[in-house]
mmCIF file of C-alpha atoms and ligand atoms in Angstrom:
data_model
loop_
_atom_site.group_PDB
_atom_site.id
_atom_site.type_symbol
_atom_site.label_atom_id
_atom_site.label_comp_id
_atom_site.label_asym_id
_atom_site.label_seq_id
_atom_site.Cartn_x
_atom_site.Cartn_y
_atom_site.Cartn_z
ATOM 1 C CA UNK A 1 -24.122 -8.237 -30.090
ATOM 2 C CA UNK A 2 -21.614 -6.014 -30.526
ATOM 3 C CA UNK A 3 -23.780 -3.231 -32.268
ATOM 4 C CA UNK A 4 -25.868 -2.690 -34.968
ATOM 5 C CA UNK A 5 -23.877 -2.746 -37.674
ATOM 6 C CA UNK A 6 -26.255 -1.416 -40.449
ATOM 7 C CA UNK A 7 -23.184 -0.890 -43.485
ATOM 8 C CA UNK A 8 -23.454 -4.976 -43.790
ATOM 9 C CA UNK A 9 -26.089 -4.249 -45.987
ATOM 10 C CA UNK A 10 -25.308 -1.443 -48.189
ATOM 11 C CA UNK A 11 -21.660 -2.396 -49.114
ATOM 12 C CA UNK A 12 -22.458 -2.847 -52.877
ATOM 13 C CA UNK A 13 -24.740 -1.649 -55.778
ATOM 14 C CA UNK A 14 -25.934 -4.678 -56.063
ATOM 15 C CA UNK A 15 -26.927 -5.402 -52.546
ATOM 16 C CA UNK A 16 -28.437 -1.965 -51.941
ATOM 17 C CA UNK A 17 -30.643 -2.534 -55.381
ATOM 18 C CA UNK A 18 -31.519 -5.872 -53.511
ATOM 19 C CA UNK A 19 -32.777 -3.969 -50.064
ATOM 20 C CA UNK A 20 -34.307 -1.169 -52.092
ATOM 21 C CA UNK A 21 -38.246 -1.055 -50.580
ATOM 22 C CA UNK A 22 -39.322 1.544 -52.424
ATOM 23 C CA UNK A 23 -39.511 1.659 -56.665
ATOM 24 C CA UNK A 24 -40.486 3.930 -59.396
ATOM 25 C CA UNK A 25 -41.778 2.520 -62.405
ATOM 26 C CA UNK A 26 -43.615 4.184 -65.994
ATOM 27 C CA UNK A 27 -46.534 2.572 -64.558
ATOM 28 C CA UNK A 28 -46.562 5.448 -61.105
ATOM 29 C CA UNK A 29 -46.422 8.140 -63.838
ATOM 30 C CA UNK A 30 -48.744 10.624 -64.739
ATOM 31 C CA UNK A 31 -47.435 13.563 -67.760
ATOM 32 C CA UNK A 32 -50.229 16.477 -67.464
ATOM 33 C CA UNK A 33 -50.037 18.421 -71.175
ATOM 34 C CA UNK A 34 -51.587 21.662 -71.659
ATOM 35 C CA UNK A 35 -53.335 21.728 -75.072
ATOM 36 C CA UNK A 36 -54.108 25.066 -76.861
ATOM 37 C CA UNK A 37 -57.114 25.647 -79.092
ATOM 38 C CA UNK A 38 -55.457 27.321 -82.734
ATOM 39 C CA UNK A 39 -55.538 27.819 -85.873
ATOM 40 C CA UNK A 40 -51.694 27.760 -86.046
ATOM 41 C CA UNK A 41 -51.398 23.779 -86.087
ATOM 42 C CA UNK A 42 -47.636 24.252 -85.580
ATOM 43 C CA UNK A 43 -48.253 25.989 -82.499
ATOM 44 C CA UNK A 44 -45.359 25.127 -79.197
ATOM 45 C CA UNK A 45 -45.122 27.638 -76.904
ATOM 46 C CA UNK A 46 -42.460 27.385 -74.252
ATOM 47 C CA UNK A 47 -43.976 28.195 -70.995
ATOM 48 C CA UNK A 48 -41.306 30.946 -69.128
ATOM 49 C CA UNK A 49 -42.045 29.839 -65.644
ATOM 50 C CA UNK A 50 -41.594 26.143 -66.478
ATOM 51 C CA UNK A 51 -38.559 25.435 -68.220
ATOM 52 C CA UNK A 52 -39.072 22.507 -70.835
ATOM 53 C CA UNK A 53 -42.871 22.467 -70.744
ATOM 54 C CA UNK A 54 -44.661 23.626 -73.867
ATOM 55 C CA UNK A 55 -48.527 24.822 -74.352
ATOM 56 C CA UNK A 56 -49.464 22.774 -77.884
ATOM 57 C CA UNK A 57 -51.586 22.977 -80.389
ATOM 58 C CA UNK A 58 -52.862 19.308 -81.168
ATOM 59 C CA UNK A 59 -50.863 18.728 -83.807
ATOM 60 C CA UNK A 60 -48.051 19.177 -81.764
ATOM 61 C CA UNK A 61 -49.320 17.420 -79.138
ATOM 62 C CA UNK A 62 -49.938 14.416 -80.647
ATOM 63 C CA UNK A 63 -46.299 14.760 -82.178
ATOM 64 C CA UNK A 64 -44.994 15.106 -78.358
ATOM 65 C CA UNK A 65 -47.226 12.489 -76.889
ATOM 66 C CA UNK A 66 -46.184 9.696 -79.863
ATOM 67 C CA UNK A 67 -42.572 10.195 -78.365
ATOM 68 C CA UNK A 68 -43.159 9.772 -75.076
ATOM 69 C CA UNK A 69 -45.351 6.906 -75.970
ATOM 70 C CA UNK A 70 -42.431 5.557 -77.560
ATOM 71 C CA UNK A 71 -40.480 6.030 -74.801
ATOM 72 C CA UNK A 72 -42.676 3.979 -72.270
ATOM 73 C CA UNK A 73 -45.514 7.211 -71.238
ATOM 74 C CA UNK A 74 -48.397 5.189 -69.861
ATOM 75 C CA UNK A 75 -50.641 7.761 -68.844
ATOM 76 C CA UNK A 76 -51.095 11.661 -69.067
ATOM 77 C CA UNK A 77 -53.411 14.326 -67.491
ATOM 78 C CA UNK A 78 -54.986 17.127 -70.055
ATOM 79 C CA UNK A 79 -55.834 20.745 -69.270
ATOM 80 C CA UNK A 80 -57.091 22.683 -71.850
ATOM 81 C CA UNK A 81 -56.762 26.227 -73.005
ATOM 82 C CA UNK A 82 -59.535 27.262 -74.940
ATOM 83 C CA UNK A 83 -60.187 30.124 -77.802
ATOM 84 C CA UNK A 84 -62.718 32.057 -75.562
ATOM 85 C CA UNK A 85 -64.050 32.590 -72.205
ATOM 86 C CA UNK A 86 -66.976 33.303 -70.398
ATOM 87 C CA UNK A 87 -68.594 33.914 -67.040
ATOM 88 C CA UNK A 88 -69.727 30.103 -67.008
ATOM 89 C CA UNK A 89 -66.976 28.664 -68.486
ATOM 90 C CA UNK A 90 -69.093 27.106 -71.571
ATOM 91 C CA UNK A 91 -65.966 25.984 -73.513
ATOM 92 C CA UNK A 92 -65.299 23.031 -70.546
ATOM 93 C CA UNK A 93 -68.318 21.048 -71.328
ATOM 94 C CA UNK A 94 -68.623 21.744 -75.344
ATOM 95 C CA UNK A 95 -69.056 18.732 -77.115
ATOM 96 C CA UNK A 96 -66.039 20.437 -79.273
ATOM 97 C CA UNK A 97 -64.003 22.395 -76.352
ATOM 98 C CA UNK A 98 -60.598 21.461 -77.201
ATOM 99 C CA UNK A 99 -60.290 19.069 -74.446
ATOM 100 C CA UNK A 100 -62.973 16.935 -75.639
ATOM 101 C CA UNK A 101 -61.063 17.005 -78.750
ATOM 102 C CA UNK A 102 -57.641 16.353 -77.601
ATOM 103 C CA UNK A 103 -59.042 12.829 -75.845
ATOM 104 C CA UNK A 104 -60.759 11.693 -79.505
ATOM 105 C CA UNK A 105 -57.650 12.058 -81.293
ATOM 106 C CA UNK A 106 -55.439 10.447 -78.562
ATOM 107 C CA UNK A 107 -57.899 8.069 -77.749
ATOM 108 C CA UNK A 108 -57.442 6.900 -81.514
ATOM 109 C CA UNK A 109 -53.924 7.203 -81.906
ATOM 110 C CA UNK A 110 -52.693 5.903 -79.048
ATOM 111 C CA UNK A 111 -55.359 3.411 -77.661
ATOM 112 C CA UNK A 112 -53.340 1.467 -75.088
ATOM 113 C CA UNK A 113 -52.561 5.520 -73.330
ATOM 114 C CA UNK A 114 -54.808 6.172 -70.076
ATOM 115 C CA UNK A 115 -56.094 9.720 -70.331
ATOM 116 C CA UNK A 116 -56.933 11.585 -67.700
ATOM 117 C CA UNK A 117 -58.924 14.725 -67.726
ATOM 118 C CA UNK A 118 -58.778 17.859 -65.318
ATOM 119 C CA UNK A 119 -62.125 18.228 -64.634
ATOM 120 C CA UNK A 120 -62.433 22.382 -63.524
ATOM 121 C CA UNK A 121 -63.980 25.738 -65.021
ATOM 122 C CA UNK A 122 -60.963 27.926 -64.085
ATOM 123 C CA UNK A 123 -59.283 27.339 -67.142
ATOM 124 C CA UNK A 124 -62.714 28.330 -69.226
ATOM 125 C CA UNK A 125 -63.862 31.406 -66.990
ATOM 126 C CA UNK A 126 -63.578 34.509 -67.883
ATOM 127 C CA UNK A 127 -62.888 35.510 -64.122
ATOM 128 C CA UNK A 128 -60.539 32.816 -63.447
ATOM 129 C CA UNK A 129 -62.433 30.963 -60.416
ATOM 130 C CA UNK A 130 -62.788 27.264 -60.679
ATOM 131 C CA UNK A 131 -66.847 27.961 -60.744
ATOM 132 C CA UNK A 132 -69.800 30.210 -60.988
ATOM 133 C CA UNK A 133 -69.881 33.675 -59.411
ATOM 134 C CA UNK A 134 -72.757 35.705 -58.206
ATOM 135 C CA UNK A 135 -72.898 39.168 -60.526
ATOM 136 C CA UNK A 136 -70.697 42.417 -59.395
ATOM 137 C CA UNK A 137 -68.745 39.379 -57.535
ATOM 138 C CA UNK A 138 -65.550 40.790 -56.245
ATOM 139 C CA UNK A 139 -64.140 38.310 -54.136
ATOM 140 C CA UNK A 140 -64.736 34.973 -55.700
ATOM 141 C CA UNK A 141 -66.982 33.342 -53.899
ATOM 142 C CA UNK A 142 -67.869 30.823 -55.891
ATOM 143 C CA UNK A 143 -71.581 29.457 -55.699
ATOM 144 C CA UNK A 144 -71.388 25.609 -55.382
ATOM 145 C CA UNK A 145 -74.604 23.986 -56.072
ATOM 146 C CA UNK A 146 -74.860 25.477 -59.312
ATOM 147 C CA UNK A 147 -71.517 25.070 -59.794
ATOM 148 C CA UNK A 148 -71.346 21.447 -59.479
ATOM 149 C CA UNK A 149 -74.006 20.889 -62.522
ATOM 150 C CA UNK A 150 -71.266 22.492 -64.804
ATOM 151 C CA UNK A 151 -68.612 20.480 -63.008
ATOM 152 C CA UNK A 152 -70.614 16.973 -63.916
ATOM 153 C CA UNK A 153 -71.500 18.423 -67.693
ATOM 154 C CA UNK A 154 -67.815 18.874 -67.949
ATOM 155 C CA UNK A 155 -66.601 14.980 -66.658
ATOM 156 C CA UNK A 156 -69.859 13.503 -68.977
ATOM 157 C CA UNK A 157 -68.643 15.709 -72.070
ATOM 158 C CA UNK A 158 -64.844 13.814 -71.495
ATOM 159 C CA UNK A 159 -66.414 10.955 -70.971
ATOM 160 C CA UNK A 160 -68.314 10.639 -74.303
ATOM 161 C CA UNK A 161 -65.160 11.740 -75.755
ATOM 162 C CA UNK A 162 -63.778 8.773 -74.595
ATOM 163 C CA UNK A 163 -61.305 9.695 -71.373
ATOM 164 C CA UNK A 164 -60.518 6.959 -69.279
ATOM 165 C CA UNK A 165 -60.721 8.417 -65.825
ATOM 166 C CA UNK A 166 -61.904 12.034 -64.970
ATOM 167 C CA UNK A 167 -60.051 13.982 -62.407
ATOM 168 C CA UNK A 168 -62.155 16.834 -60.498
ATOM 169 C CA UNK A 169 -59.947 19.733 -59.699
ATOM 170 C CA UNK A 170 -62.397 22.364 -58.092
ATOM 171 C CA UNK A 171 -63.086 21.770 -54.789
ATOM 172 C CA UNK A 172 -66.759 22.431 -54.869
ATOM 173 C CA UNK A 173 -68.681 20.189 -51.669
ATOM 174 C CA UNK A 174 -69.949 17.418 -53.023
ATOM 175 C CA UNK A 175 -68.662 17.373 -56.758
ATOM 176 C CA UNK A 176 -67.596 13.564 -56.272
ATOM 177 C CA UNK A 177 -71.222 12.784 -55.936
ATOM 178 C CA UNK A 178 -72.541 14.967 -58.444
ATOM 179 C CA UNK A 179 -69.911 13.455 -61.311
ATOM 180 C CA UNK A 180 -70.436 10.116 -60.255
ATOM 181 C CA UNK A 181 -74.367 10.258 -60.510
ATOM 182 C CA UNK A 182 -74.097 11.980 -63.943
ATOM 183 C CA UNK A 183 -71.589 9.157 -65.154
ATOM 184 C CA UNK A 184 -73.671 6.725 -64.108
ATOM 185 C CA UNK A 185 -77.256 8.045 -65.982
ATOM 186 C CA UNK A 186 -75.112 8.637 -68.761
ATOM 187 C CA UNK A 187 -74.259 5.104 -68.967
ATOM 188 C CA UNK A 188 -70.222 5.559 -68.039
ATOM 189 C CA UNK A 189 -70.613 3.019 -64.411
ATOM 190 C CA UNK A 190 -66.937 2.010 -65.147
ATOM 191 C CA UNK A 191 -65.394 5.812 -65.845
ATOM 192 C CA UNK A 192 -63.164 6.485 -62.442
ATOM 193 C CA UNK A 193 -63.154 9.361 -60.767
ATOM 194 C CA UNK A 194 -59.556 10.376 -59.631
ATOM 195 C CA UNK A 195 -60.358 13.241 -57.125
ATOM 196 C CA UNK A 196 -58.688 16.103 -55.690
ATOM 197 C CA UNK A 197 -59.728 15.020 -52.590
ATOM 198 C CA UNK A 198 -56.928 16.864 -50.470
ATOM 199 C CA UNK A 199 -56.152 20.210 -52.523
ATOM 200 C CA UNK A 200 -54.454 22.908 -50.307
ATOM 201 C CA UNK A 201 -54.798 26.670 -51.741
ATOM 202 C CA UNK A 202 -51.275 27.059 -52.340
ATOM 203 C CA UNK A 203 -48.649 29.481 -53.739
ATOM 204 C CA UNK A 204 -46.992 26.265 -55.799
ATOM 205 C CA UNK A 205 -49.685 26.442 -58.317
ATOM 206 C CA UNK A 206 -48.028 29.815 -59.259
ATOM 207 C CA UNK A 207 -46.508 28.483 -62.186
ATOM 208 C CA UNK A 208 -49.558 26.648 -63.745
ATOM 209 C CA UNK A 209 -51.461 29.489 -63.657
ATOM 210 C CA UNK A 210 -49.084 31.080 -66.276
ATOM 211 C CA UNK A 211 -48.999 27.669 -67.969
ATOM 212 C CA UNK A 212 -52.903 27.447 -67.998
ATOM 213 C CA UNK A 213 -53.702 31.008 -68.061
ATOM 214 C CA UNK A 214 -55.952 30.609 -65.057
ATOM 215 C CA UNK A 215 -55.082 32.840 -62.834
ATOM 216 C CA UNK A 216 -58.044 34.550 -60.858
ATOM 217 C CA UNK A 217 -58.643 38.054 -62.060
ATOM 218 C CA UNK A 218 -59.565 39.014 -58.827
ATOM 219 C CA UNK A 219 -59.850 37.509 -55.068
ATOM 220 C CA UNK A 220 -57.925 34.028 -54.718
ATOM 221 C CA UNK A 221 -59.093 30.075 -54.148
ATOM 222 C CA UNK A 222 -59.004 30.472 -50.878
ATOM 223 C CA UNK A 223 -62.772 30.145 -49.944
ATOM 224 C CA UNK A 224 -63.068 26.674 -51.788
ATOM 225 C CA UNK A 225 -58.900 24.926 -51.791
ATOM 226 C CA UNK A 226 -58.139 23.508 -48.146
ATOM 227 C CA UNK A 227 -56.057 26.011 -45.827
ATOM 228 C CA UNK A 228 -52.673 24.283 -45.485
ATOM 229 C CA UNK A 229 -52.255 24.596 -41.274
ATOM 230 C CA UNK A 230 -55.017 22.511 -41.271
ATOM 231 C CA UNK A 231 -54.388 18.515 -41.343
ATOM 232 C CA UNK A 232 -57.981 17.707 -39.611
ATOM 233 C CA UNK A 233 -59.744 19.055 -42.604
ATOM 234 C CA UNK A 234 -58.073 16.254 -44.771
ATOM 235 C CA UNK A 235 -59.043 13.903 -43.014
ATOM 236 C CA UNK A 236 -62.659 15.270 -43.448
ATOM 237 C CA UNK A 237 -62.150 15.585 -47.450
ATOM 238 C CA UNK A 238 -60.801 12.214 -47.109
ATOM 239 C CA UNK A 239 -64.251 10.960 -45.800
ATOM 240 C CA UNK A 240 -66.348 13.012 -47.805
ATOM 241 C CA UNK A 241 -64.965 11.656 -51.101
ATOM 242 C CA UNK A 242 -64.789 7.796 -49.873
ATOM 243 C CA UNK A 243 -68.536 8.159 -49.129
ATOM 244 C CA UNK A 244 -68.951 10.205 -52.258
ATOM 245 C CA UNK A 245 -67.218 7.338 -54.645
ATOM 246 C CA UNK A 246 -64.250 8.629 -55.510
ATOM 247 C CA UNK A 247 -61.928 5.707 -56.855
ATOM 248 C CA UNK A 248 -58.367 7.358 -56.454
ATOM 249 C CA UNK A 249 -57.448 10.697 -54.576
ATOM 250 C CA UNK A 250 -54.970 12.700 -55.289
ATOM 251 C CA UNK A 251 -53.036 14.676 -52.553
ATOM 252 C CA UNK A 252 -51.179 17.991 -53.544
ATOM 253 C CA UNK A 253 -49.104 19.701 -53.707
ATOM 254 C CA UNK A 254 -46.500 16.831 -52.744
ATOM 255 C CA UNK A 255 -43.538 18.165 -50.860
ATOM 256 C CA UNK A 256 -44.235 19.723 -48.344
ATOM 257 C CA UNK A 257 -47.394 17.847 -47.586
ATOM 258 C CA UNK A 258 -45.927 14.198 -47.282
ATOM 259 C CA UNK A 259 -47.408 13.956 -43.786
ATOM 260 C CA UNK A 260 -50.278 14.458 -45.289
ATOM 261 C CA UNK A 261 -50.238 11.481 -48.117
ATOM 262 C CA UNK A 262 -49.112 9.295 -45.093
ATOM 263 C CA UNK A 263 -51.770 10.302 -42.931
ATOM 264 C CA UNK A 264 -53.999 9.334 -45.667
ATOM 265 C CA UNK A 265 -52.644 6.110 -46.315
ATOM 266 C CA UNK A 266 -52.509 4.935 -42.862
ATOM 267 C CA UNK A 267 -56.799 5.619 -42.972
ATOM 268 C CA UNK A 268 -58.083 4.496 -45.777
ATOM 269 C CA UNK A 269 -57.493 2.038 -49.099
ATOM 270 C CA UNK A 270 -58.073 4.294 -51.691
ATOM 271 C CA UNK A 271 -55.042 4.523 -53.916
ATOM 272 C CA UNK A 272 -53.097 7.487 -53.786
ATOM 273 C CA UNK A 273 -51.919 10.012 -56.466
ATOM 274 C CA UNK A 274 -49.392 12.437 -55.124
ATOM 275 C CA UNK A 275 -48.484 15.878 -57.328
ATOM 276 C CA UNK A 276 -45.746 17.607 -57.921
ATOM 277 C CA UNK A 277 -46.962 20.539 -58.996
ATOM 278 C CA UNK A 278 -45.819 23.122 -61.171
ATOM 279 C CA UNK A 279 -43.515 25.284 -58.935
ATOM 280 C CA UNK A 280 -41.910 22.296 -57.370
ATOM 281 C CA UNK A 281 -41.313 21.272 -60.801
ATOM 282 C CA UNK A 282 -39.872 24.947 -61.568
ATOM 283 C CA UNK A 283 -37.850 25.357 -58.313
ATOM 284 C CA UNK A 284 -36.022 21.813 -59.526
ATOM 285 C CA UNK A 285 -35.485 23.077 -62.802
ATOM 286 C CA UNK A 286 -34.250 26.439 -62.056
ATOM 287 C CA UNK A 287 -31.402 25.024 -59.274
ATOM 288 C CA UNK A 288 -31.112 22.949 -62.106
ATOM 289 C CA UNK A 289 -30.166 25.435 -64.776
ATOM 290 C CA UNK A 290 -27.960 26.894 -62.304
ATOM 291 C CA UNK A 291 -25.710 23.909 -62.523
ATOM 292 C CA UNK A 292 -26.772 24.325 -58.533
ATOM 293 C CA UNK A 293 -27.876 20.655 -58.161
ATOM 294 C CA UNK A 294 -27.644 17.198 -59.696
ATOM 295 C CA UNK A 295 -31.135 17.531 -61.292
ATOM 296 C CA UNK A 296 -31.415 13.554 -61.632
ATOM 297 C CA UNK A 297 -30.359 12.598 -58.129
ATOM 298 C CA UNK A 298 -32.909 15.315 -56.621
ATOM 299 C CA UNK A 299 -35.606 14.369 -59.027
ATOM 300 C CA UNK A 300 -35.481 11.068 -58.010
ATOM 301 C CA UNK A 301 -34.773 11.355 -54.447
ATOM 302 C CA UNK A 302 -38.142 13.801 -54.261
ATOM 303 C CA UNK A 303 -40.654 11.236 -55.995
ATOM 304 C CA UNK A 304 -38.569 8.516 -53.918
ATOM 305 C CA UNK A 305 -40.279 10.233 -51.595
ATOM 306 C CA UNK A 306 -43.650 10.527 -52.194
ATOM 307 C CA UNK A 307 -43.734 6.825 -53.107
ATOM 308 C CA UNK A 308 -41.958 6.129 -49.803
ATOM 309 C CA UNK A 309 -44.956 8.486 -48.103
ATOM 310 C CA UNK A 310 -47.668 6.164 -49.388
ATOM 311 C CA UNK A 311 -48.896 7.250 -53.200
ATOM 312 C CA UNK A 312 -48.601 4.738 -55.548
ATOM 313 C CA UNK A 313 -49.143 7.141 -58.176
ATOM 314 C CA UNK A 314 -47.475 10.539 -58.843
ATOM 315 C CA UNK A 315 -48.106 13.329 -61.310
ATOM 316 C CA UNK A 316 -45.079 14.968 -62.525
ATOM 317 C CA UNK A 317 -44.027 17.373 -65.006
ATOM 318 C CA UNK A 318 -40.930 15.118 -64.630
ATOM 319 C CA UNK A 319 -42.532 11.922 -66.461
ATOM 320 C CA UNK A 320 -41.774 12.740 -69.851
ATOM 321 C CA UNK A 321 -37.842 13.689 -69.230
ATOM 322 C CA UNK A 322 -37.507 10.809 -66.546
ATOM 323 C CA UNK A 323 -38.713 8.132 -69.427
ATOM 324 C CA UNK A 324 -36.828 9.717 -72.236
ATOM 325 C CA UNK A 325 -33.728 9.812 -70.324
ATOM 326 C CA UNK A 326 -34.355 6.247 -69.744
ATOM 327 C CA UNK A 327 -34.316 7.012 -65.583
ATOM 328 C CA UNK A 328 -37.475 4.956 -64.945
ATOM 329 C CA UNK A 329 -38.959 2.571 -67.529
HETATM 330 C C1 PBG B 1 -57.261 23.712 -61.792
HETATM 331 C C2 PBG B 1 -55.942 23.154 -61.401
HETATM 332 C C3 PBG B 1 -54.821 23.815 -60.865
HETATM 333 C C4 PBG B 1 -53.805 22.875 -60.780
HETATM 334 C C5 PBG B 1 -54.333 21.661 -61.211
HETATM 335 N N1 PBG B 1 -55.659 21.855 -61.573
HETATM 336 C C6 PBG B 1 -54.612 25.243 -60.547
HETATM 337 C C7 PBG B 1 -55.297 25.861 -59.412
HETATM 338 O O1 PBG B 1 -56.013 25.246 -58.641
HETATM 339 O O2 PBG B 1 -55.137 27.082 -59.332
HETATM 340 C C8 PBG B 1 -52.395 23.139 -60.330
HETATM 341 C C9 PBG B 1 -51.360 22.244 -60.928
HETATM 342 C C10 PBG B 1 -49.950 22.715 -60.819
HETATM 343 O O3 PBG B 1 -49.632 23.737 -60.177
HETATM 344 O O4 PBG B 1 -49.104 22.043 -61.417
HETATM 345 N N2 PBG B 1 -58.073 24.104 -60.748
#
């Protein structure tokens, strides 16, 4: 031979759509919403940091939601903001926090939809830390065993309400196994539980913490999220939550961790979720704004990625623009 002459097979559209390995379909999409507790039913908030993303009331959330549904949305991921606060973070597992009331009304309107609920206190704690802290606590070290009581309260109460999978964001040891017993005496055996398995502490989140108002008051999640020079450790998390039950992980953020999600995949048969989280999402946008890049090639060519890297699922603030834009169906 000659030499490898690898053009032969990319010298049309239509043969390069016929090579393509790697796809994107509605069905690898996951739209997380953040839904507001208010009186003011009309209530859409643009969110500065995250250009086209909106905290809603759920009035317009269900308006949003029946669009996207329209449009081919298959599944989304809730975090909720609630009226009040406090030390434990009572409004996550109140039989009427808002989340719990967000998944009855979608879960009626929109029955075919899979919903998917953060499971975490950081959005309900006065202190902003994803669990319970000792008194005169300064630093955030969060207690875990009593913290992981809450943590199952809070994936039974979304259960009841009729989520489809719960999705444990905190990064307490041993939360997997603390849900999945609770699910199970409660009598939800077939609820999933889409962990956090691999969660790095990292400065991405930035954005959703404006979005989600959880920001720590004081001290940072660095005692309980992964440290992200570490790849051992996720290999660790990975084992702890296949012997704990967990059904799907979730590996994030996304970018710069796709060794990471391949690492995984290469070990084990869980399916993957990959996010993009917020302040990948923002750094896209904002080029974007700039008229700096071509906003659909790069959004593509970055979940292109992540599928390519081994998650068959990815969360993206993306979904709902991708679908409407008719981009992925
Ligand atoms: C709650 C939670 C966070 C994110 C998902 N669940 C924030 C955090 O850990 O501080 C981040 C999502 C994003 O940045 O898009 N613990």
């Amino acid at each position: 031979m000659e030499f490898y002459r690898g053009r032969r097979l990319r010298n049309s559209v239509a043969l390069r759509d016929l090579m393509a390995e790697t796809t994107i379909t509605a069905n690898d999409l996951i739209m997380p919403y953040f839904v507001i507790e208010t009186d003011d039913e009309d209530f859409k908030s643009p969110i500065n940091s995250m250009p086209g993303q909106y905290q809603l009331s759920l009035k317009q959330l269900n308006e949003t939601v029946k669009k996207a549904v329209a449009n081919g949305l298959k599944a989304v991921l809730l975090f909720g903001l609630p009226k009040v606060k406090d030390p434990v973070g009572s409004q996550a597992y109140a039989e009427n926090g808002i989340v719990q009331q967000t998944v009855r009304m979608l879960k009626q309107n929109f029955p075919q939809l899979i919903i998917i609920t953060d499971v975490c206190l950081c959005e309900y704690t006065s202190h902003g830390h994803c669990g319970l802290l000792c008194e005169g606590d300064k630093q955030g070290l969060v207690i875990n065993d009593s913290t992981l009581e809450l943590l199952a309260k809070t994936a039974v109460s979304h259960a009841k309400a009729g989520a489809d999978i719960v999705a444990p964001s905190d990064m307490m040891d041993g939360r997997v196994r603390a849900i999945r017993t609770a699910l199970d005496e409660a009598g939800f055996k077939q609820t999933p539980i889409m962990s956090y398995a691999v969660k790095y502490a990292s400065a991405f989140y930035g954005p959703f913490r404006d979005a989600a108002e959880s920001a720590p008051q004081f001290g940072d999640r660095r005692t309980y999220q992964m440290d992200f020079r570490n790849q051992s450790e996720a290999i660790r998390e990975m084992y702890a939550d296949i012997e704990e039950g967990a059904d799907i992980f979730i590996i994030k953020p996304a970018s710069a961790y796709q060794d990471i999600i391949r690492m995984i995949y290469d070990r084990c048969d869980v399916p993957l979720a990959a996010y993009q989280v917020s302040g990948e999402y923002s750094m896209i946008k904002a080029a974007a704004l700039n008229g700096w890049i071509n906003e659909n090639a790069i959004i593509m060519e970055s979940l292109i990625g992540m599928r390519r890297a081994g998650a068959k699922l990815i969360i993206t603030y993306f979904t709902e623009e991708l679908l409407e834009k008719g981009l992925i169906k």
